mmCIF file of C-alpha atoms in Angstrom:
data_model
loop_
_atom_site.group_PDB
_atom_site.id
_atom_site.type_symbol
_atom_site.label_atom_id
_atom_site.label_comp_id
_atom_site.label_asym_id
_atom_site.label_seq_id
_atom_site.Cartn_x
_atom_site.Cartn_y
_atom_site.Cartn_z
ATOM 1 C CA MET A 508 0.000 0.000 0.000
ATOM 2 C CA ALA A 509 1.348 3.420 -0.926
ATOM 3 C CA ALA A 510 2.394 5.785 1.862
ATOM 4 C CA GLY A 511 -0.421 7.982 3.027
ATOM 5 C CA THR A 512 -3.115 5.706 1.620
ATOM 6 C CA GLU A 513 -5.958 4.875 3.988
ATOM 7 C CA GLN A 514 -6.112 1.303 5.246
ATOM 8 C CA VAL A 515 -9.610 0.439 4.095
ATOM 9 C CA LEU A 516 -9.995 -2.691 6.244
ATOM 10 C CA THR A 517 -8.879 -1.264 9.583
ATOM 11 C CA GLY A 518 -11.079 -2.682 12.358
ATOM 12 C CA GLN A 519 -12.116 -5.716 10.302
ATOM 13 C CA SER A 520 -11.131 -9.362 10.750
ATOM 14 C CA ALA A 521 -10.582 -11.852 7.933
ATOM 15 C CA LEU A 522 -10.466 -15.648 8.180
ATOM 16 C CA ILE A 523 -8.491 -17.214 5.329
ATOM 17 C CA THR A 524 -8.453 -20.946 4.612
ATOM 18 C CA GLY A 525 -5.457 -22.598 2.995
ATOM 19 C CA ALA A 526 -3.416 -19.750 4.451
ATOM 20 C CA SER A 527 -0.170 -21.640 4.993
ATOM 21 C CA ARG A 528 1.263 -20.946 1.535
ATOM 22 C CA GLY A 529 0.495 -19.930 -2.035
ATOM 23 C CA ILE A 530 -2.616 -17.863 -2.660
ATOM 24 C CA GLY A 531 -3.797 -18.063 0.959
ATOM 25 C CA ARG A 532 -0.520 -16.688 2.285
ATOM 26 C CA ALA A 533 -0.547 -13.895 -0.295
ATOM 27 C CA VAL A 534 -4.134 -12.981 0.577
ATOM 28 C CA ALA A 535 -3.316 -12.842 4.281
ATOM 29 C CA LEU A 536 -0.396 -10.475 3.711
ATOM 30 C CA ARG A 537 -2.386 -8.327 1.280
ATOM 31 C CA LEU A 538 -5.422 -7.917 3.530
ATOM 32 C CA ALA A 539 -3.169 -7.193 6.495
ATOM 33 C CA ARG A 540 -1.644 -4.366 4.471
ATOM 34 C CA GLU A 541 -5.163 -2.929 4.218
ATOM 35 C CA GLY A 542 -5.430 -2.984 8.003
ATOM 36 C CA ALA A 543 -7.341 -6.237 8.522
ATOM 37 C CA GLN A 544 -6.588 -8.622 11.358
ATOM 38 C CA VAL A 545 -6.141 -12.078 9.816
ATOM 39 C CA ALA A 546 -6.965 -15.547 11.119
ATOM 40 C CA LEU A 547 -4.906 -18.197 9.333
ATOM 41 C CA PHE A 548 -6.415 -21.655 8.806
ATOM 42 C CA ALA A 549 -4.674 -24.726 7.371
ATOM 43 C CA ARG A 550 -3.380 -28.065 8.587
ATOM 44 C CA THR A 551 0.362 -27.370 8.936
ATOM 45 C CA VAL A 552 1.008 -25.387 12.104
ATOM 46 C CA SER A 553 4.644 -24.576 11.354
ATOM 47 C CA ASP A 554 3.748 -23.022 7.985
ATOM 48 C CA LEU A 555 0.915 -21.017 9.545
ATOM 49 C CA GLU A 556 3.238 -19.710 12.236
ATOM 50 C CA GLN A 557 5.698 -18.586 9.550
ATOM 51 C CA VAL A 558 2.961 -16.648 7.751
ATOM 52 C CA ALA A 559 1.835 -15.144 11.065
ATOM 53 C CA GLN A 560 5.391 -13.944 11.687
ATOM 54 C CA GLU A 561 5.448 -12.310 8.248
ATOM 55 C CA VAL A 562 2.145 -10.542 8.932
ATOM 56 C CA GLU A 563 3.287 -9.307 12.322
ATOM 57 C CA ALA A 564 6.701 -8.234 11.018
ATOM 58 C CA ALA A 565 4.821 -5.972 8.610
ATOM 59 C CA GLY A 566 2.862 -4.442 11.495
ATOM 60 C CA GLY A 567 -0.305 -6.561 11.267
ATOM 61 C CA ARG A 568 -2.040 -8.919 13.665
ATOM 62 C CA ALA A 569 -2.385 -12.628 12.930
ATOM 63 C CA LEU A 570 -4.123 -15.516 14.657
ATOM 64 C CA VAL A 571 -3.133 -19.121 13.910
ATOM 65 C CA VAL A 572 -6.131 -21.482 13.903
ATOM 66 C CA PRO A 573 -4.937 -24.863 12.584
ATOM 67 C CA GLY A 574 -7.379 -27.482 11.397
ATOM 68 C CA ASP A 575 -8.761 -29.590 8.562
ATOM 69 C CA GLY A 576 -11.482 -27.904 6.508
ATOM 70 C CA ARG A 577 -13.116 -31.269 5.832
ATOM 71 C CA LYS A 578 -13.863 -31.714 9.551
ATOM 72 C CA GLU A 579 -16.910 -29.858 10.817
ATOM 73 C CA GLU A 580 -15.601 -29.559 14.371
ATOM 74 C CA ASP A 581 -12.399 -27.887 13.128
ATOM 75 C CA VAL A 582 -14.379 -25.424 11.025
ATOM 76 C CA VAL A 583 -16.711 -24.471 13.875
ATOM 77 C CA ARG A 584 -13.755 -23.991 16.205
ATOM 78 C CA ALA A 585 -11.874 -21.814 13.700
ATOM 79 C CA ILE A 586 -14.835 -19.504 13.161
ATOM 80 C CA GLN A 587 -15.521 -19.199 16.879
ATOM 81 C CA GLU A 588 -11.864 -18.550 17.731
ATOM 82 C CA THR A 589 -11.702 -15.842 15.087
ATOM 83 C CA ILE A 590 -14.741 -14.100 16.560
ATOM 84 C CA ASP A 591 -13.631 -14.544 20.167
ATOM 85 C CA LYS A 592 -9.977 -13.575 19.764
ATOM 86 C CA LEU A 593 -10.149 -10.986 16.983
ATOM 87 C CA GLY A 594 -13.504 -9.525 17.978
ATOM 88 C CA SER A 595 -15.448 -10.193 14.785
ATOM 89 C CA LEU A 596 -15.580 -12.045 11.484
ATOM 90 C CA ASP A 597 -16.039 -9.600 8.618
ATOM 91 C CA ILE A 598 -14.372 -11.370 5.691
ATOM 92 C CA LEU A 599 -14.217 -15.107 5.000
ATOM 93 C CA VAL A 600 -11.868 -16.149 2.183
ATOM 94 C CA ILE A 601 -12.451 -19.808 1.275
ATOM 95 C CA ASN A 602 -9.280 -20.675 -0.573
ATOM 96 C CA ALA A 603 -8.078 -24.162 0.439
ATOM 97 C CA GLY A 604 -8.062 -26.565 -2.465
ATOM 98 C CA VAL A 605 -6.354 -29.535 -4.118
ATOM 99 C CA GLY A 606 -6.179 -30.886 -7.630
ATOM 100 C CA LYS A 607 -5.095 -33.832 -9.718
ATOM 101 C CA TYR A 608 -4.841 -33.966 -13.498
ATOM 102 C CA GLY A 609 -5.099 -36.962 -15.791
ATOM 103 C CA PRO A 610 -7.523 -39.069 -17.831
ATOM 104 C CA LEU A 611 -10.639 -40.134 -15.979
ATOM 105 C CA GLU A 612 -9.599 -43.794 -15.799
ATOM 106 C CA SER A 613 -6.524 -42.799 -13.788
ATOM 107 C CA PHE A 614 -8.719 -41.564 -10.916
ATOM 108 C CA SER A 615 -9.875 -43.726 -8.045
ATOM 109 C CA ALA A 616 -12.906 -43.196 -5.860
ATOM 110 C CA SER A 617 -10.482 -42.070 -3.154
ATOM 111 C CA ASP A 618 -9.108 -39.396 -5.499
ATOM 112 C CA TYR A 619 -12.654 -38.196 -6.124
ATOM 113 C CA ASP A 620 -13.438 -38.023 -2.411
ATOM 114 C CA TRP A 621 -10.171 -36.204 -1.648
ATOM 115 C CA ILE A 622 -10.806 -33.517 -4.262
ATOM 116 C CA MET A 623 -14.522 -33.041 -3.642
ATOM 117 C CA GLU A 624 -14.226 -33.024 0.142
ATOM 118 C CA THR A 625 -11.246 -30.655 0.224
ATOM 119 C CA ASN A 626 -12.639 -28.260 -2.368
ATOM 120 C CA MET A 627 -16.412 -28.373 -1.941
ATOM 121 C CA ARG A 628 -17.196 -29.926 1.443
ATOM 122 C CA SER A 629 -14.878 -27.411 3.127
ATOM 123 C CA THR A 630 -16.534 -24.577 1.195
ATOM 124 C CA PHE A 631 -19.944 -25.721 2.396
ATOM 125 C CA LEU A 632 -18.821 -26.149 6.000
ATOM 126 C CA PHE A 633 -17.167 -22.747 6.313
ATOM 127 C CA ALA A 634 -20.098 -20.965 4.663
ATOM 128 C CA ARG A 635 -22.663 -22.960 6.638
ATOM 129 C CA HIS A 636 -21.171 -21.987 9.986
ATOM 130 C CA ALA A 637 -20.165 -18.413 9.140
ATOM 131 C CA VAL A 638 -23.357 -17.304 7.384
ATOM 132 C CA PRO A 639 -25.624 -17.223 10.487
ATOM 133 C CA TYR A 640 -23.169 -14.837 12.168
ATOM 134 C CA LEU A 641 -22.892 -12.638 9.057
ATOM 135 C CA LYS A 642 -26.666 -12.581 8.586
ATOM 136 C CA GLU A 643 -27.217 -11.578 12.185
ATOM 137 C CA ARG A 644 -24.825 -8.658 11.776
ATOM 138 C CA ARG A 645 -26.274 -7.822 8.330
ATOM 139 C CA ARG A 646 -22.824 -7.219 6.894
ATOM 140 C CA GLY A 647 -19.734 -9.099 5.804
ATOM 141 C CA HIS A 648 -18.073 -10.580 2.755
ATOM 142 C CA LEU A 649 -17.653 -14.192 1.656
ATOM 143 C CA VAL A 650 -15.016 -14.814 -1.027
ATOM 144 C CA VAL A 651 -14.659 -18.178 -2.766
ATOM 145 C CA VAL A 652 -11.382 -18.752 -4.607
ATOM 146 C CA ALA A 653 -12.528 -21.126 -7.335
ATOM 147 C CA SER A 654 -10.951 -21.449 -10.794
ATOM 148 C CA VAL A 655 -11.602 -20.993 -14.490
ATOM 149 C CA ALA A 656 -12.092 -24.761 -14.269
ATOM 150 C CA GLY A 657 -15.372 -23.881 -12.559
ATOM 151 C CA ARG A 658 -16.592 -22.038 -15.649
ATOM 152 C CA LYS A 659 -15.915 -24.603 -18.387
ATOM 153 C CA GLY A 660 -14.819 -28.197 -18.761
ATOM 154 C CA LEU A 661 -11.137 -28.854 -19.405
ATOM 155 C CA PRO A 662 -9.396 -32.029 -20.636
ATOM 156 C CA HIS A 663 -7.841 -34.257 -17.961
ATOM 157 C CA GLU A 664 -9.522 -32.167 -15.257
ATOM 158 C CA ALA A 665 -12.962 -33.778 -15.020
ATOM 159 C CA VAL A 666 -13.041 -34.265 -11.243
ATOM 160 C CA TYR A 667 -11.299 -30.971 -10.486
ATOM 161 C CA CYS A 668 -13.736 -29.177 -12.822
ATOM 162 C CA ALA A 669 -16.648 -30.856 -11.061
ATOM 163 C CA SER A 670 -15.468 -29.546 -7.692
ATOM 164 C CA LYS A 671 -14.910 -26.030 -9.014
ATOM 165 C CA HIS A 672 -18.235 -25.914 -10.891
ATOM 166 C CA ALA A 673 -19.852 -26.870 -7.589
ATOM 167 C CA GLN A 674 -18.085 -24.007 -5.807
ATOM 168 C CA VAL A 675 -19.131 -21.462 -8.440
ATOM 169 C CA GLY A 676 -22.778 -22.572 -8.414
ATOM 170 C CA PHE A 677 -22.793 -22.564 -4.622
ATOM 171 C CA ALA A 678 -21.401 -19.013 -4.500
ATOM 172 C CA GLN A 679 -23.841 -17.761 -7.128
ATOM 173 C CA ALA A 680 -26.767 -19.135 -5.148
ATOM 174 C CA LEU A 681 -25.457 -17.557 -1.943
ATOM 175 C CA ASP A 682 -25.149 -14.197 -3.684
ATOM 176 C CA TYR A 683 -28.921 -14.206 -4.231
ATOM 177 C CA GLU A 684 -29.599 -15.548 -0.753
ATOM 178 C CA LEU A 685 -27.375 -13.173 1.213
ATOM 179 C CA ARG A 686 -27.564 -9.927 -0.743
ATOM 180 C CA PRO A 687 -30.913 -8.896 0.866
ATOM 181 C CA VAL A 688 -29.289 -9.059 4.323
ATOM 182 C CA GLY A 689 -26.232 -6.998 3.376
ATOM 183 C CA VAL A 690 -23.705 -9.820 2.938
ATOM 184 C CA LYS A 691 -21.590 -9.802 -0.230
ATOM 185 C CA VAL A 692 -20.414 -12.921 -2.072
ATOM 186 C CA THR A 693 -17.585 -12.938 -4.612
ATOM 187 C CA THR A 694 -16.060 -15.703 -6.710
ATOM 188 C CA ILE A 695 -12.433 -15.337 -7.800
ATOM 189 C CA ALA A 696 -11.699 -17.590 -10.798
ATOM 190 C CA PRO A 697 -8.005 -17.587 -11.678
ATOM 191 C CA GLY A 698 -6.296 -19.574 -14.375
ATOM 192 C CA GLY A 699 -2.822 -20.997 -13.891
ATOM 193 C CA VAL A 700 -1.011 -19.718 -10.795
ATOM 194 C CA ASN A 701 2.605 -20.550 -9.948
ATOM 195 C CA THR A 702 2.272 -22.126 -6.500
ATOM 196 C CA HIS A 703 2.716 -25.553 -4.875
ATOM 197 C CA PHE A 704 -0.747 -26.498 -6.180
ATOM 198 C CA ALA A 705 -0.939 -29.955 -7.830
ATOM 199 C CA LEU A 706 2.814 -30.530 -7.743
ATOM 200 C CA GLY A 707 3.188 -34.278 -8.051
ATOM 201 C CA THR A 708 -0.454 -34.776 -9.032
ATOM 202 C CA GLY A 709 -0.346 -33.206 -12.475
ATOM 203 C CA ARG A 710 2.299 -30.504 -12.317
ATOM 204 C CA THR A 711 6.047 -31.086 -12.292
ATOM 205 C CA PRO A 712 8.351 -29.028 -10.070
ATOM 206 C CA GLY A 713 10.702 -26.930 -12.170
ATOM 207 C CA ASP A 714 8.467 -26.965 -15.254
ATOM 208 C CA PRO A 715 9.311 -23.711 -17.097
ATOM 209 C CA LYS A 716 5.612 -23.212 -17.868
ATOM 210 C CA LEU A 717 5.014 -22.517 -14.157
ATOM 211 C CA ALA A 718 7.122 -19.357 -14.324
ATOM 212 C CA GLU A 719 4.844 -18.024 -17.084
ATOM 213 C CA MET A 720 1.732 -18.402 -14.932
ATOM 214 C CA MET A 721 0.317 -15.721 -12.653
ATOM 215 C CA ASP A 722 1.749 -15.237 -9.190
ATOM 216 C CA ALA A 723 -0.187 -15.780 -5.976
ATOM 217 C CA GLU A 724 0.080 -12.040 -5.320
ATOM 218 C CA ASP A 725 -1.906 -11.359 -8.506
ATOM 219 C CA VAL A 726 -4.850 -13.312 -7.115
ATOM 220 C CA ALA A 727 -4.454 -11.605 -3.737
ATOM 221 C CA GLU A 728 -4.843 -8.242 -5.466
ATOM 222 C CA ALA A 729 -8.149 -9.416 -6.929
ATOM 223 C CA VAL A 730 -9.376 -10.497 -3.496
ATOM 224 C CA ALA A 731 -8.363 -7.146 -2.002
ATOM 225 C CA PHE A 732 -10.124 -5.322 -4.842
ATOM 226 C CA ALA A 733 -13.347 -7.248 -4.188
ATOM 227 C CA VAL A 734 -13.439 -6.759 -0.418
ATOM 228 C CA THR A 735 -12.563 -3.054 -0.479
ATOM 229 C CA GLN A 736 -15.451 -1.957 -2.690
ATOM 230 C CA PRO A 737 -17.764 0.806 -1.388
ATOM 231 C CA GLU A 738 -20.703 -0.333 0.718
ATOM 232 C CA LYS A 739 -23.230 -0.035 -2.120
ATOM 233 C CA ALA A 740 -21.137 -2.000 -4.644
ATOM 234 C CA ARG A 741 -20.321 -5.667 -4.933
ATOM 235 C CA ILE A 742 -18.058 -7.667 -7.227
ATOM 236 C CA ILE A 743 -19.804 -10.900 -8.167
ATOM 237 C CA GLU A 744 -16.997 -12.596 -10.071
ATOM 238 C CA VAL A 745 -13.399 -11.905 -11.074
ATOM 239 C CA VAL A 746 -12.001 -14.068 -13.887
ATOM 240 C CA MET A 747 -8.223 -14.048 -14.351
ATOM 241 C CA ARG A 748 -5.991 -15.569 -17.023
ATOM 242 C CA PRO A 749 -2.200 -15.467 -17.450
ATOM 243 C CA MET A 750 -0.827 -13.376 -20.295
ATOM 244 C CA SER A 751 1.055 -16.486 -21.478
ATOM 245 C CA GLU A 752 -2.208 -18.250 -22.393
ATOM 246 C CA PRO A 753 -2.013 -19.554 -26.021
ATOM 247 C CA LEU A 754 -4.168 -17.753 -28.575
#
C-alpha cells in the first residue's frame, strides 16, 4: 500500500483458509496491508506460524487457527476462535483446495473423495457456519477462490472441474440468498497460478511453464479489490488468465 493511503480494512477481521502458503498466504499479507486482522487456517502449524510472523513483522495482527477444513468440528472452532480472539468475522476467504490432473480412468474413488471433500465440502462447512453470524450482523463478505475450471470443462480435469463448478454454483446461489441481508459474495476464478498447487499430481516441479503463470500475489490483489469496494457496490466474479495463455 502506498504511503499515506488509507487502510480500508482497519477494524475488520478476515479468516483465510489454505493460508499456509500460495494464494492463501498472499491474501493474508495483502489484507493485512489494508489494516485487517487475519486468522490463518490450514493443517500445517509450522507453515501457519511462519505466515503469522510475516504478517506481524509488517505491522499486522495474525491468529493461527490450525485445522482440517473437511472436519466440521475444526471449522466451527476456527470460526468461533476468530470471533472470540479478533472480535469479529467480517471477511471469509475460502481458498483451500487440491487438484489432480489426468484421464478419468486414472482416478480412483479415493481421489474423487479427496478432491470433492477438500474443495467443496470445506466450502460448504465454512459458509454454513459463518453465514448465520454474518446474517445476524447484516454485513460481511464471503469470497470463494474457485478457478476458471469452474466455468468450463477442461481435458484431464474432469473431477477438479466438477469440484470447481460446484463451488461457483454454490457461491452464485449464496449471492442471491445473502444480498438482501447486506452480505456480499464474490467468486475469484483464476487460471494458472505458480504455486505448490498440484505438484506431483499433475504438475512437475521446475516446469518452465510454471514461471509463465500468474503469481499468488496477482490473485491476492483481486481479493483485495473485491473486499474493499464501497458499501453499495459488490463484485460478483473476477475471472483471471495469465498473459502467457495460447491464442
